[in-house]
Amino acid sequence: MKYLLSTLTISILIFLGRVSGLIRELSLANVLGSSSKADIAIAIFTLPDLFTAFFLGGGFSLVIIPLISQKGKNFYKNILYFFSKRALIFLTAISALAFIFRSYLFSILAPGIEISEFNFFDKGFFLICLSIIFAGFSSLLSSFLGAKEIFFTSYVGTFIFNSLVIFSIFFLIDSDILMSISYGVFLGSFLRLLIQILNISFLNLKLEEESIFSLEKGFYLKFFSAVIFISTLALLPIISRSYASGFGEGMLSMFHYSLRIIELPITFLILPLLIASFPSVSSFFLKTSEKEKKIFILLVLRTGIIFSSILSIPLFLFSDELIRSVYFFANFDNFSFKSIGEIFKWGVLIIPALSIISILQYLISSSLKTAFLIWPSLLILLFHVIFSYTLKEIFNFNGVLISYIFTYYFFAIIMCLNIIKIHNISFFQLISKIYLGIIPIIFSLIFSFLISTLKLNLIYSFMSCFIIFIISFTIYLLSDKELKEQIDILKRLK
C-alpha cells in the first residue's frame, strides 16, 4: 500500500507537471506556431533544466539515494550541508559562463537561428542565467526530499514552473513575447526553489560541521558517471533538435512538439513507479541474495519491454489523429501538422528502448554500480553526434529522425550488456521470458489496426485502443507462471 500511494502521488504530480507542460507548449504553439521565435523560446525553456540535468538533478539522485539508504540519517544531514554550499558556488560560475558565451551557446542549441538579431537577448538571457542557479539548486533539494520519500513538494515544482511560464505568455505583455517568456522562466524557477527551501527547513535538521563529513572513496566517480548518464539522456533530443534547426525556420520547434508527446507514456506510467520504489529498491539490493536480485531484475525488465511495446502500437497507428487533437488550436499550417505527425509517428518507436534505459538506470544505481553508466553514455553521445551528422547529409531531415531512433536502441542494447556484466546474468536468462509478450503484442497490433480502418471518431478510437491495451497486458500477466514468486520478492521491499 505504501508504494501504491507513493506511486499514485508521484503519478498525479508528474501528471500535473506534464499537463501544465503540455498547456505551456500549446500556449506557445498558439502564440508563435512553428517559427524562429518558437525555436528560441524552446531553447530558453531548455537551458535551466539542461544545466540541472548536467550537474545536479537526476545524476545526483542516482548516487545519493542509495548511499543515504546505506548510511542513515547522519549521512543525510552532513551531505546536505556539504553539497548545498558547493552547488551554489558551482552553479553561479556556470551561469556566469553561460551569459558570457551566450552567442556560442545558442549557436550550438539552434544553429539555424541568428539569436543576436532579437532585442530581448541580453536582458532576457540574464534572467535565464539566474534561472539556471535557481533550477539547479532546487534540483539538489528535490533529491534530498525524494530520499526522505517526501514526494509531494519534491515534484510539485514542475507544475509551478510551467504555470508561471503560461502566465507570462498571456499576461506579462512585453514589447517582445520572448522577454515575457524570460520573465516567466525566472519567476517559475525562483518560486520552485523557494518551496523546496521551505520544505527542507520543516525537516528541522541539525546540520553538522563540514569537518565531520567525508565522502567515501569512489563517490566522485559514481557521481560523475551518473551525471554523464543523465546528461546524455537530456542531450540526445537536444542534439537532434539542433540538427533539425538547420532545415528551415520552425523545424526545431516541430521536432520538439512531437517529442513532448512521445515522452508522456514513460513519464506517466513507468517513471512514477521507478521513482517511488527507488529508495526501497536500493535498501532491498543491499540485503538480498544475488539470485533474488536476478529474479527481480528480469521481472521488471521484461514487464517494461512488453508493456511499452504494447503501448506504442496504437500511438503509431493513430499518430496523425493524436497530434491534431492535442494541438487543435495551435497556430500551425497543414505542413506543420503533417511534419509533426510524421515525426511523432516514427518517434514512438523509441518508447520500448527508452523504457529499457529508464528501468536499467535505476536498477544499476540501486546496485551501487553507477560507475558502470559512464562508458555507455560517452559512447552513445559520440555515436549520436557523428551518426546524426552523417545521416542528415545523406537523407536530410529524415536522417536526423533515423539517427534519433537508432541511437536509443543502441543505447538500450549497451545498457542490457551492462546489467548482464554486473549481475552475471546470461543472455538466455535475459530473453528467456520475452516470448510471453508475442501473443499480447500481436493481439494489440491486429485489433488496433482493425480499429484504425473503421474510421471511428477520435474518442471511440482511443477508448477501444485503451481496452485492447488492458486486455493485451493482462494476457501477458496471466501467461507468466513465475509471477507469484516474483510478486513475493516485490513484497519483501516493505
Short mmCIF file of C-alpha atoms in Angstrom, two decimals:
data_model
loop_
_atom_site.label_atom_id
_atom_site.label_comp_id
_atom_site.label_asym_id
_atom_site.label_seq_id
_atom_site.Cartn_x
_atom_site.Cartn_y
_atom_site.Cartn_z
CA MET A 1 0.00 0.00 0.00
CA LYS A 2 2.88 2.35 0.79
CA TYR A 3 4.34 2.04 -2.71
CA LEU A 4 0.90 2.26 -4.31
CA LEU A 5 0.24 5.57 -2.51
CA SER A 6 3.74 6.88 -3.29
CA THR A 7 3.39 5.89 -6.92
CA LEU A 8 -0.07 7.43 -7.10
CA THR A 9 1.20 10.68 -5.52
CA ILE A 10 4.12 10.90 -7.91
CA SER A 11 1.92 9.97 -10.87
CA ILE A 12 -0.55 12.74 -10.04
CA LEU A 13 2.18 15.34 -9.53
CA ILE A 14 4.05 14.30 -12.66
CA PHE A 15 0.73 14.25 -14.49
CA LEU A 16 0.04 17.83 -13.34
CA GLY A 17 3.57 18.81 -14.29
CA ARG A 18 3.31 17.24 -17.74
CA VAL A 19 -0.19 18.52 -18.38
CA SER A 20 0.91 22.02 -17.40
CA GLY A 21 3.95 21.48 -19.65
CA LEU A 22 1.64 20.43 -22.47
CA ILE A 23 -0.52 23.51 -21.89
CA ARG A 24 2.68 25.55 -21.96
CA GLU A 25 3.56 24.03 -25.34
CA LEU A 26 0.00 24.58 -26.59
CA SER A 27 0.15 28.21 -25.45
CA LEU A 28 3.46 28.65 -27.22
CA ALA A 29 2.17 26.95 -30.35
CA ASN A 30 -0.93 29.14 -30.30
CA VAL A 31 1.05 32.38 -29.98
CA LEU A 32 4.17 31.60 -32.03
CA GLY A 33 3.32 28.49 -34.07
CA SER A 34 6.35 26.87 -35.69
CA SER A 35 8.51 29.95 -36.21
CA SER A 36 12.02 31.13 -35.39
CA LYS A 37 10.68 32.79 -32.22
CA ALA A 38 9.17 29.45 -31.19
CA ASP A 39 12.57 27.83 -31.74
CA ILE A 40 14.21 30.40 -29.47
CA ALA A 41 11.53 30.06 -26.79
CA ILE A 42 12.06 26.29 -26.70
CA ALA A 43 15.81 26.83 -26.30
CA ILE A 44 15.02 29.20 -23.41
CA PHE A 45 12.91 26.52 -21.71
CA THR A 46 15.67 24.00 -22.25
CA LEU A 47 18.54 25.80 -20.54
CA PRO A 48 17.60 25.68 -16.82
CA ASP A 49 16.59 22.03 -16.98
CA LEU A 50 19.59 21.19 -19.16
CA PHE A 51 22.10 22.51 -16.62
CA THR A 52 20.11 20.87 -13.85
CA ALA A 53 20.45 17.51 -15.55
CA PHE A 54 24.14 18.13 -16.27
CA PHE A 55 25.27 18.84 -12.76
CA LEU A 56 22.78 18.10 -10.02
CA GLY A 57 19.40 16.67 -10.96
CA GLY A 58 18.89 13.04 -11.78
CA GLY A 59 22.61 12.30 -11.65
CA PHE A 60 22.80 13.36 -8.01
CA SER A 61 19.67 11.35 -7.11
CA LEU A 62 21.04 8.19 -8.69
CA VAL A 63 24.08 8.35 -6.41
CA ILE A 64 22.88 9.91 -3.20
CA ILE A 65 19.66 7.95 -2.58
CA PRO A 66 21.42 4.54 -2.48
CA LEU A 67 24.12 5.99 -0.20
CA ILE A 68 21.56 7.55 2.15
CA SER A 69 19.80 4.18 2.32
CA GLN A 70 23.14 2.61 3.24
CA LYS A 71 24.46 5.23 5.70
CA GLY A 72 21.36 6.54 7.51
CA LYS A 73 20.27 9.91 8.95
CA ASN A 74 23.66 11.32 9.94
CA PHE A 75 24.93 10.91 6.41
CA TYR A 76 21.80 12.71 5.18
CA LYS A 77 22.40 15.75 7.41
CA ASN A 78 26.05 16.11 6.60
CA ILE A 79 25.91 15.62 2.86
CA LEU A 80 23.05 18.12 2.53
CA TYR A 81 25.28 20.77 4.12
CA PHE A 82 28.32 19.62 2.16
CA PHE A 83 26.72 19.82 -1.28
CA SER A 84 24.48 22.85 -0.74
CA LYS A 85 27.40 25.24 -0.32
CA ARG A 86 29.37 23.81 -3.23
CA ALA A 87 26.32 23.71 -5.50
CA LEU A 88 25.70 27.43 -5.12
CA ILE A 89 29.30 28.28 -5.98
CA PHE A 90 29.40 25.90 -8.93
CA LEU A 91 26.05 26.93 -10.43
CA THR A 92 26.92 30.61 -10.11
CA ALA A 93 30.12 30.04 -12.07
CA ILE A 94 28.26 28.04 -14.73
CA SER A 95 25.60 30.74 -15.09
CA ALA A 96 28.25 33.44 -15.48
CA LEU A 97 29.99 31.44 -18.21
CA ALA A 98 26.67 30.79 -19.96
CA PHE A 99 25.94 34.53 -20.06
CA ILE A 100 29.43 35.49 -21.24
CA PHE A 101 29.39 32.90 -24.05
CA ARG A 102 25.66 33.16 -24.80
CA SER A 103 26.12 33.63 -28.55
CA TYR A 104 28.21 30.46 -28.80
CA LEU A 105 25.74 28.57 -26.63
CA PHE A 106 22.78 29.44 -28.84
CA SER A 107 24.79 28.65 -31.97
CA ILE A 108 25.01 25.09 -30.63
CA LEU A 109 21.40 24.80 -29.43
CA ALA A 110 19.87 26.37 -32.55
CA PRO A 111 22.48 26.85 -35.29
CA GLY A 112 19.83 27.79 -37.85
CA ILE A 113 18.87 30.97 -35.96
CA GLU A 114 20.69 34.29 -35.62
CA ILE A 115 19.82 34.98 -31.99
CA SER A 116 21.60 38.35 -31.70
CA GLU A 117 19.02 39.93 -34.01
CA PHE A 118 16.37 39.76 -31.29
CA ASN A 119 16.03 42.69 -28.88
CA PHE A 120 15.31 40.58 -25.82
CA PHE A 121 18.62 38.72 -26.00
CA ASP A 122 20.91 40.40 -23.44
CA LYS A 123 18.41 41.34 -20.74
CA GLY A 124 16.25 38.26 -21.21
CA PHE A 125 19.16 35.87 -21.21
CA PHE A 126 20.47 37.39 -17.98
CA LEU A 127 17.20 36.30 -16.33
CA ILE A 128 17.60 32.84 -17.89
CA CYS A 129 21.10 32.53 -16.41
CA LEU A 130 19.77 33.41 -12.95
CA SER A 131 17.13 30.73 -13.52
CA ILE A 132 19.91 28.19 -14.06
CA ILE A 133 21.08 28.80 -10.46
CA PHE A 134 17.55 28.54 -9.07
CA ALA A 135 16.68 25.40 -11.08
CA GLY A 136 19.95 23.65 -10.26
CA PHE A 137 19.76 24.26 -6.52
CA SER A 138 16.07 23.35 -6.49
CA SER A 139 17.01 20.06 -8.12
CA LEU A 140 19.55 19.31 -5.41
CA LEU A 141 16.95 19.92 -2.68
CA SER A 142 14.43 17.78 -4.58
CA SER A 143 16.90 14.91 -4.48
CA PHE A 144 17.12 15.13 -0.70
CA LEU A 145 13.35 15.41 -0.30
CA GLY A 146 12.95 12.37 -2.54
CA ALA A 147 15.43 10.44 -0.40
CA LYS A 148 13.13 11.15 2.57
CA GLU A 149 10.21 9.97 0.40
CA ILE A 150 8.68 13.45 0.60
CA PHE A 151 7.39 13.30 -2.94
CA PHE A 152 4.70 15.98 -2.95
CA THR A 153 6.89 19.02 -2.51
CA SER A 154 9.69 17.36 -4.45
CA TYR A 155 7.65 17.03 -7.64
CA VAL A 156 5.16 19.91 -7.46
CA GLY A 157 7.88 22.29 -8.68
CA THR A 158 7.41 21.48 -12.36
CA PHE A 159 3.74 22.41 -12.16
CA ILE A 160 4.62 25.73 -10.51
CA PHE A 161 7.31 26.48 -13.07
CA ASN A 162 5.06 25.75 -16.06
CA SER A 163 2.16 27.72 -14.55
CA LEU A 164 4.33 30.84 -14.25
CA VAL A 165 5.55 30.45 -17.84
CA ILE A 166 1.95 30.11 -19.10
CA PHE A 167 1.02 33.21 -17.11
CA SER A 168 3.92 35.09 -18.66
CA ILE A 169 2.89 34.16 -22.20
CA PHE A 170 -0.59 35.60 -21.85
CA PHE A 171 -0.38 38.27 -19.15
CA LEU A 172 3.19 39.61 -18.86
CA ILE A 173 2.92 41.60 -22.03
CA ASP A 174 6.28 43.00 -23.09
CA SER A 175 7.21 44.60 -26.39
CA ASP A 176 8.74 41.21 -27.23
CA ILE A 177 6.98 37.95 -26.34
CA LEU A 178 10.38 36.34 -25.77
CA MET A 179 11.09 38.84 -23.00
CA SER A 180 7.78 37.95 -21.36
CA ILE A 181 8.71 34.27 -21.51
CA SER A 182 12.08 35.07 -19.90
CA TYR A 183 10.25 36.73 -17.01
CA GLY A 184 8.09 33.61 -16.65
CA VAL A 185 11.08 31.24 -16.60
CA PHE A 186 12.80 33.41 -13.98
CA LEU A 187 9.74 33.69 -11.70
CA GLY A 188 8.88 30.00 -12.07
CA SER A 189 12.40 28.86 -11.20
CA PHE A 190 12.58 31.19 -8.19
CA LEU A 191 9.23 30.11 -6.76
CA ARG A 192 10.08 26.43 -7.25
CA LEU A 193 13.32 26.90 -5.30
CA LEU A 194 11.56 28.85 -2.54
CA ILE A 195 9.10 26.00 -1.93
CA GLN A 196 11.92 23.43 -1.77
CA ILE A 197 13.84 25.56 0.76
CA LEU A 198 10.75 25.93 2.96
CA ASN A 199 10.15 22.18 2.98
CA ILE A 200 13.77 21.36 3.78
CA SER A 201 13.52 23.78 6.71
CA PHE A 202 10.44 21.91 8.01
CA LEU A 203 12.59 18.78 8.47
CA ASN A 204 14.30 20.51 11.42
CA LEU A 205 17.65 19.04 10.54
CA LYS A 206 20.61 19.95 12.67
CA LEU A 207 23.41 20.24 10.18
CA GLU A 208 26.75 19.02 11.43
CA GLU A 209 30.04 20.77 10.82
CA GLU A 210 31.57 20.05 7.44
CA SER A 211 34.74 18.64 9.02
CA ILE A 212 32.75 15.71 10.44
CA PHE A 213 31.72 14.61 6.99
CA SER A 214 33.89 12.84 4.43
CA LEU A 215 32.89 11.21 1.17
CA GLU A 216 33.59 7.56 0.53
CA LYS A 217 36.31 6.60 -1.88
CA GLY A 218 34.91 6.42 -5.38
CA PHE A 219 31.94 8.70 -4.69
CA TYR A 220 33.01 11.33 -7.21
CA LEU A 221 33.45 8.68 -9.89
CA LYS A 222 29.91 7.42 -9.23
CA PHE A 223 28.59 10.96 -9.17
CA PHE A 224 30.36 11.94 -12.38
CA SER A 225 29.17 8.73 -14.07
CA ALA A 226 25.55 9.38 -13.09
CA VAL A 227 25.75 13.00 -14.24
CA ILE A 228 27.20 11.96 -17.61
CA PHE A 229 24.43 9.38 -18.00
CA ILE A 230 21.61 11.82 -17.18
CA SER A 231 23.25 14.47 -19.34
CA THR A 232 23.36 12.05 -22.25
CA LEU A 233 19.63 11.37 -21.95
CA ALA A 234 18.99 15.12 -21.86
CA LEU A 235 21.34 15.86 -24.76
CA LEU A 236 20.11 13.25 -27.27
CA PRO A 237 16.90 15.12 -28.18
CA ILE A 238 18.68 18.49 -27.94
CA ILE A 239 21.32 17.35 -30.45
CA SER A 240 18.62 16.10 -32.81
CA ARG A 241 16.68 19.36 -32.46
CA SER A 242 19.87 21.29 -33.13
CA TYR A 243 20.48 19.41 -36.37
CA ALA A 244 16.78 19.81 -37.29
CA SER A 245 17.01 23.60 -36.96
CA GLY A 246 19.32 23.68 -39.97
CA PHE A 247 16.48 22.57 -42.28
CA GLY A 248 14.44 25.75 -42.02
CA GLU A 249 12.53 28.05 -39.74
CA GLY A 250 10.36 26.22 -37.21
CA MET A 251 11.88 22.76 -37.73
CA LEU A 252 13.39 22.82 -34.22
CA SER A 253 10.02 23.62 -32.65
CA MET A 254 8.19 21.00 -34.74
CA PHE A 255 10.67 18.34 -33.65
CA HIS A 256 10.21 19.48 -30.06
CA TYR A 257 6.39 19.49 -30.19
CA SER A 258 6.34 15.86 -31.31
CA LEU A 259 8.92 14.70 -28.75
CA ARG A 260 6.90 16.22 -25.91
CA ILE A 261 4.01 13.87 -26.71
CA ILE A 262 6.32 10.86 -27.14
CA GLU A 263 7.69 11.33 -23.60
CA LEU A 264 4.27 11.20 -21.94
CA PRO A 265 3.76 7.38 -21.75
CA ILE A 266 7.10 6.85 -19.99
CA THR A 267 6.52 9.85 -17.73
CA PHE A 268 3.02 8.88 -16.64
CA LEU A 269 3.18 5.09 -16.50
CA ILE A 270 6.73 3.88 -15.83
CA LEU A 271 8.75 6.71 -14.27
CA PRO A 272 6.46 7.27 -11.23
CA LEU A 273 6.80 3.65 -10.12
CA LEU A 274 10.58 3.74 -10.58
CA ILE A 275 10.91 6.96 -8.58
CA ALA A 276 8.60 5.84 -5.76
CA SER A 277 10.32 2.48 -5.31
CA PHE A 278 13.92 3.65 -5.81
CA PRO A 279 14.81 4.26 -2.12
CA SER A 280 13.33 0.91 -1.08
CA VAL A 281 14.84 -0.99 -4.00
CA SER A 282 18.23 0.43 -3.01
CA SER A 283 17.77 -0.94 0.53
CA PHE A 284 16.48 -4.23 -0.83
CA PHE A 285 19.53 -4.70 -3.06
CA LEU A 286 21.81 -4.23 -0.06
CA LYS A 287 20.13 -7.06 1.88
CA THR A 288 19.06 -9.67 -0.65
CA SER A 289 20.87 -12.51 -2.38
CA GLU A 290 22.19 -12.35 -5.91
CA LYS A 291 19.62 -14.93 -7.01
CA GLU A 292 16.72 -12.78 -5.80
CA LYS A 293 18.23 -9.72 -7.46
CA LYS A 294 18.29 -11.57 -10.78
CA ILE A 295 14.65 -12.62 -10.41
CA PHE A 296 13.66 -9.05 -9.61
CA ILE A 297 15.69 -7.55 -12.48
CA LEU A 298 14.34 -9.98 -15.06
CA LEU A 299 10.75 -9.42 -13.91
CA VAL A 300 10.96 -5.62 -14.08
CA LEU A 301 12.87 -5.58 -17.36
CA ARG A 302 10.68 -7.93 -19.37
CA THR A 303 7.48 -6.41 -17.98
CA GLY A 304 8.69 -2.96 -19.02
CA ILE A 305 9.61 -4.15 -22.52
CA ILE A 306 6.28 -5.88 -23.14
CA PHE A 307 4.26 -3.07 -21.54
CA SER A 308 5.90 -0.34 -23.64
CA SER A 309 5.75 -2.40 -26.86
CA ILE A 310 2.01 -2.93 -26.49
CA LEU A 311 1.55 0.75 -25.68
CA SER A 312 3.47 2.03 -28.72
CA ILE A 313 1.27 0.20 -31.26
CA PRO A 314 -1.88 2.37 -31.04
CA LEU A 315 0.25 5.52 -30.75
CA PHE A 316 1.90 4.62 -34.06
CA LEU A 317 -1.38 3.83 -35.83
CA PHE A 318 -3.22 6.93 -34.60
CA SER A 319 -0.35 9.41 -34.78
CA ASP A 320 -1.99 11.99 -37.06
CA GLU A 321 -5.26 11.98 -35.12
CA LEU A 322 -3.45 12.32 -31.81
CA ILE A 323 -1.31 15.26 -32.92
CA ARG A 324 -4.28 17.13 -34.41
CA SER A 325 -6.34 16.55 -31.27
CA VAL A 326 -3.58 17.68 -28.89
CA TYR A 327 -2.55 20.76 -30.88
CA PHE A 328 -6.07 21.54 -32.09
CA PHE A 329 -5.85 25.30 -31.54
CA ALA A 330 -2.16 25.73 -32.38
CA ASN A 331 -1.16 28.28 -34.97
CA PHE A 332 0.02 25.60 -37.44
CA ASP A 333 -0.49 25.30 -41.17
CA ASN A 334 -1.10 21.93 -42.87
CA PHE A 335 2.63 21.44 -43.49
CA SER A 336 3.40 21.86 -39.78
CA PHE A 337 0.67 19.44 -38.73
CA LYS A 338 1.84 16.88 -41.27
CA SER A 339 5.51 17.26 -40.28
CA ILE A 340 4.83 16.97 -36.54
CA GLY A 341 2.59 13.95 -37.17
CA GLU A 342 5.29 12.17 -39.18
CA ILE A 343 7.97 12.88 -36.58
CA PHE A 344 5.67 11.61 -33.84
CA LYS A 345 4.62 8.51 -35.81
CA TRP A 346 8.16 7.23 -36.22
CA GLY A 347 9.39 8.71 -32.97
CA VAL A 348 7.09 6.49 -30.89
CA LEU A 349 9.28 3.58 -31.95
CA ILE A 350 11.78 4.70 -29.29
CA ILE A 351 9.31 4.04 -26.43
CA PRO A 352 10.39 0.39 -25.79
CA ALA A 353 14.08 1.37 -25.92
CA LEU A 354 13.52 4.36 -23.64
CA SER A 355 11.67 2.10 -21.19
CA ILE A 356 14.64 -0.28 -21.05
CA ILE A 357 17.07 2.59 -20.47
CA SER A 358 14.91 4.16 -17.75
CA ILE A 359 14.46 0.86 -15.89
CA LEU A 360 18.10 -0.17 -16.11
CA GLN A 361 19.44 3.19 -14.91
CA TYR A 362 17.58 2.71 -11.60
CA LEU A 363 18.49 -0.97 -11.28
CA ILE A 364 22.19 -0.28 -11.89
CA SER A 365 22.16 2.62 -9.42
CA SER A 366 20.35 0.51 -6.81
CA SER A 367 23.21 -1.96 -7.10
CA LEU A 368 25.65 0.88 -6.26
CA LYS A 369 27.26 0.31 -9.66
CA THR A 370 26.70 3.80 -11.02
CA ALA A 371 30.27 3.91 -12.34
CA PHE A 372 29.15 1.38 -14.97
CA LEU A 373 27.00 4.11 -16.56
CA ILE A 374 29.84 6.31 -17.76
CA TRP A 375 31.28 4.40 -20.70
CA PRO A 376 27.99 3.63 -22.49
CA SER A 377 26.93 7.26 -22.01
CA LEU A 378 30.08 8.72 -23.56
CA LEU A 379 29.99 6.17 -26.37
CA ILE A 380 26.35 6.92 -27.18
CA LEU A 381 26.89 10.68 -27.08
CA LEU A 382 29.80 10.48 -29.53
CA PHE A 383 27.91 7.98 -31.70
CA HIS A 384 24.80 10.17 -31.88
CA VAL A 385 26.70 13.31 -32.87
CA ILE A 386 28.62 11.56 -35.66
CA PHE A 387 25.75 9.32 -36.83
CA SER A 388 23.25 12.23 -36.93
CA TYR A 389 25.64 14.41 -38.90
CA THR A 390 26.37 11.61 -41.38
CA LEU A 391 22.73 10.65 -41.96
CA LYS A 392 21.50 14.23 -42.28
CA GLU A 393 24.00 14.75 -45.08
CA ILE A 394 22.60 11.67 -46.88
CA PHE A 395 18.87 11.71 -46.05
CA ASN A 396 18.40 15.35 -44.96
CA PHE A 397 15.81 15.76 -42.18
CA ASN A 398 14.81 12.07 -42.29
CA GLY A 399 18.40 11.22 -41.44
CA VAL A 400 18.10 13.16 -38.16
CA LEU A 401 14.99 11.18 -37.23
CA ILE A 402 16.53 7.81 -38.21
CA SER A 403 19.61 8.55 -36.13
CA TYR A 404 17.46 9.57 -33.17
CA ILE A 405 15.55 6.27 -33.19
CA PHE A 406 18.57 4.06 -33.85
CA THR A 407 20.64 5.72 -31.12
CA TYR A 408 18.10 4.86 -28.40
CA TYR A 409 18.05 1.18 -29.37
CA PHE A 410 21.84 1.09 -29.47
CA PHE A 411 21.83 2.69 -26.01
CA ALA A 412 19.33 0.09 -24.71
CA ILE A 413 21.45 -2.80 -26.01
CA ILE A 414 24.57 -1.43 -24.31
CA MET A 415 22.66 -0.97 -21.04
CA CYS A 416 21.48 -4.60 -21.23
CA LEU A 417 25.08 -5.74 -21.71
CA ASN A 418 25.95 -3.70 -18.60
CA ILE A 419 23.34 -5.38 -16.40
CA ILE A 420 24.47 -8.77 -17.72
CA LYS A 421 28.02 -7.99 -16.64
CA ILE A 422 27.11 -6.55 -13.22
CA HIS A 423 24.85 -9.39 -12.09
CA ASN A 424 26.33 -12.23 -14.13
CA ILE A 425 23.04 -12.76 -16.00
CA SER A 426 23.26 -14.93 -19.08
CA PHE A 427 21.86 -13.64 -22.35
CA PHE A 428 19.46 -16.59 -22.39
CA GLN A 429 18.07 -15.58 -18.97
CA LEU A 430 17.59 -12.05 -20.23
CA ILE A 431 15.44 -13.06 -23.21
CA SER A 432 14.02 -16.35 -21.91
CA LYS A 433 10.59 -14.97 -20.99
CA ILE A 434 10.29 -12.26 -23.65
CA TYR A 435 8.35 -14.72 -25.82
CA LEU A 436 5.46 -14.32 -23.38
CA GLY A 437 4.87 -10.91 -24.95
CA ILE A 438 4.49 -12.18 -28.52
CA ILE A 439 0.80 -13.14 -28.25
CA PRO A 440 -0.37 -9.94 -26.47
CA ILE A 441 1.68 -7.76 -28.87
CA ILE A 442 0.18 -9.49 -31.92
CA PHE A 443 -3.28 -9.23 -30.34
CA SER A 444 -2.79 -5.49 -29.80
CA LEU A 445 -1.40 -4.97 -33.30
CA ILE A 446 -4.26 -6.77 -35.09
CA PHE A 447 -7.13 -5.19 -33.19
CA SER A 448 -5.58 -1.70 -33.16
CA PHE A 449 -5.14 -1.94 -36.93
CA LEU A 450 -8.75 -3.04 -37.35
CA ILE A 451 -9.96 -0.08 -35.30
CA SER A 452 -7.85 2.30 -37.39
CA THR A 453 -9.59 1.03 -40.56
CA LEU A 454 -13.09 1.57 -39.13
CA LYS A 455 -12.65 5.36 -39.18
CA LEU A 456 -14.38 5.84 -35.83
CA ASN A 457 -14.34 9.22 -34.17
CA LEU A 458 -11.31 10.01 -32.05
CA ILE A 459 -12.89 9.36 -28.64
CA TYR A 460 -14.23 5.91 -29.58
CA SER A 461 -10.95 5.01 -31.25
CA PHE A 462 -8.87 5.82 -28.16
CA MET A 463 -11.34 4.13 -25.81
CA SER A 464 -11.19 0.99 -27.94
CA CYS A 465 -7.38 1.07 -28.03
CA PHE A 466 -7.25 1.53 -24.26
CA ILE A 467 -9.43 -1.56 -23.75
CA ILE A 468 -7.24 -3.52 -26.17
CA PHE A 469 -4.14 -2.39 -24.29
CA ILE A 470 -5.58 -3.56 -20.94
CA ILE A 471 -6.60 -6.94 -22.41
CA SER A 472 -3.22 -7.41 -24.13
CA PHE A 473 -1.22 -6.65 -21.00
CA THR A 474 -3.49 -8.86 -18.88
CA ILE A 475 -2.81 -11.74 -21.28
CA TYR A 476 0.89 -11.33 -20.58
CA LEU A 477 0.42 -11.18 -16.80
CA LEU A 478 -1.69 -14.34 -16.78
CA SER A 479 0.75 -16.22 -19.01
CA ASP A 480 3.75 -15.72 -16.68
CA LYS A 481 3.69 -18.75 -14.40
CA GLU A 482 6.54 -17.41 -12.25
CA LEU A 483 4.67 -14.21 -11.48
CA LYS A 484 3.53 -15.24 -7.98
CA GLU A 485 7.08 -15.98 -6.88
CA GLN A 486 8.28 -12.67 -8.27
CA ILE A 487 5.47 -10.75 -6.58
CA ASP A 488 6.58 -12.30 -3.29
CA ILE A 489 10.03 -10.82 -3.94
CA LEU A 490 8.44 -7.42 -4.53
CA LYS A 491 6.54 -7.67 -1.24
CA ARG A 492 9.82 -8.01 0.61
CA LEU A 493 10.56 -4.39 -0.32
CA LYS A 494 8.23 -3.46 2.53
#
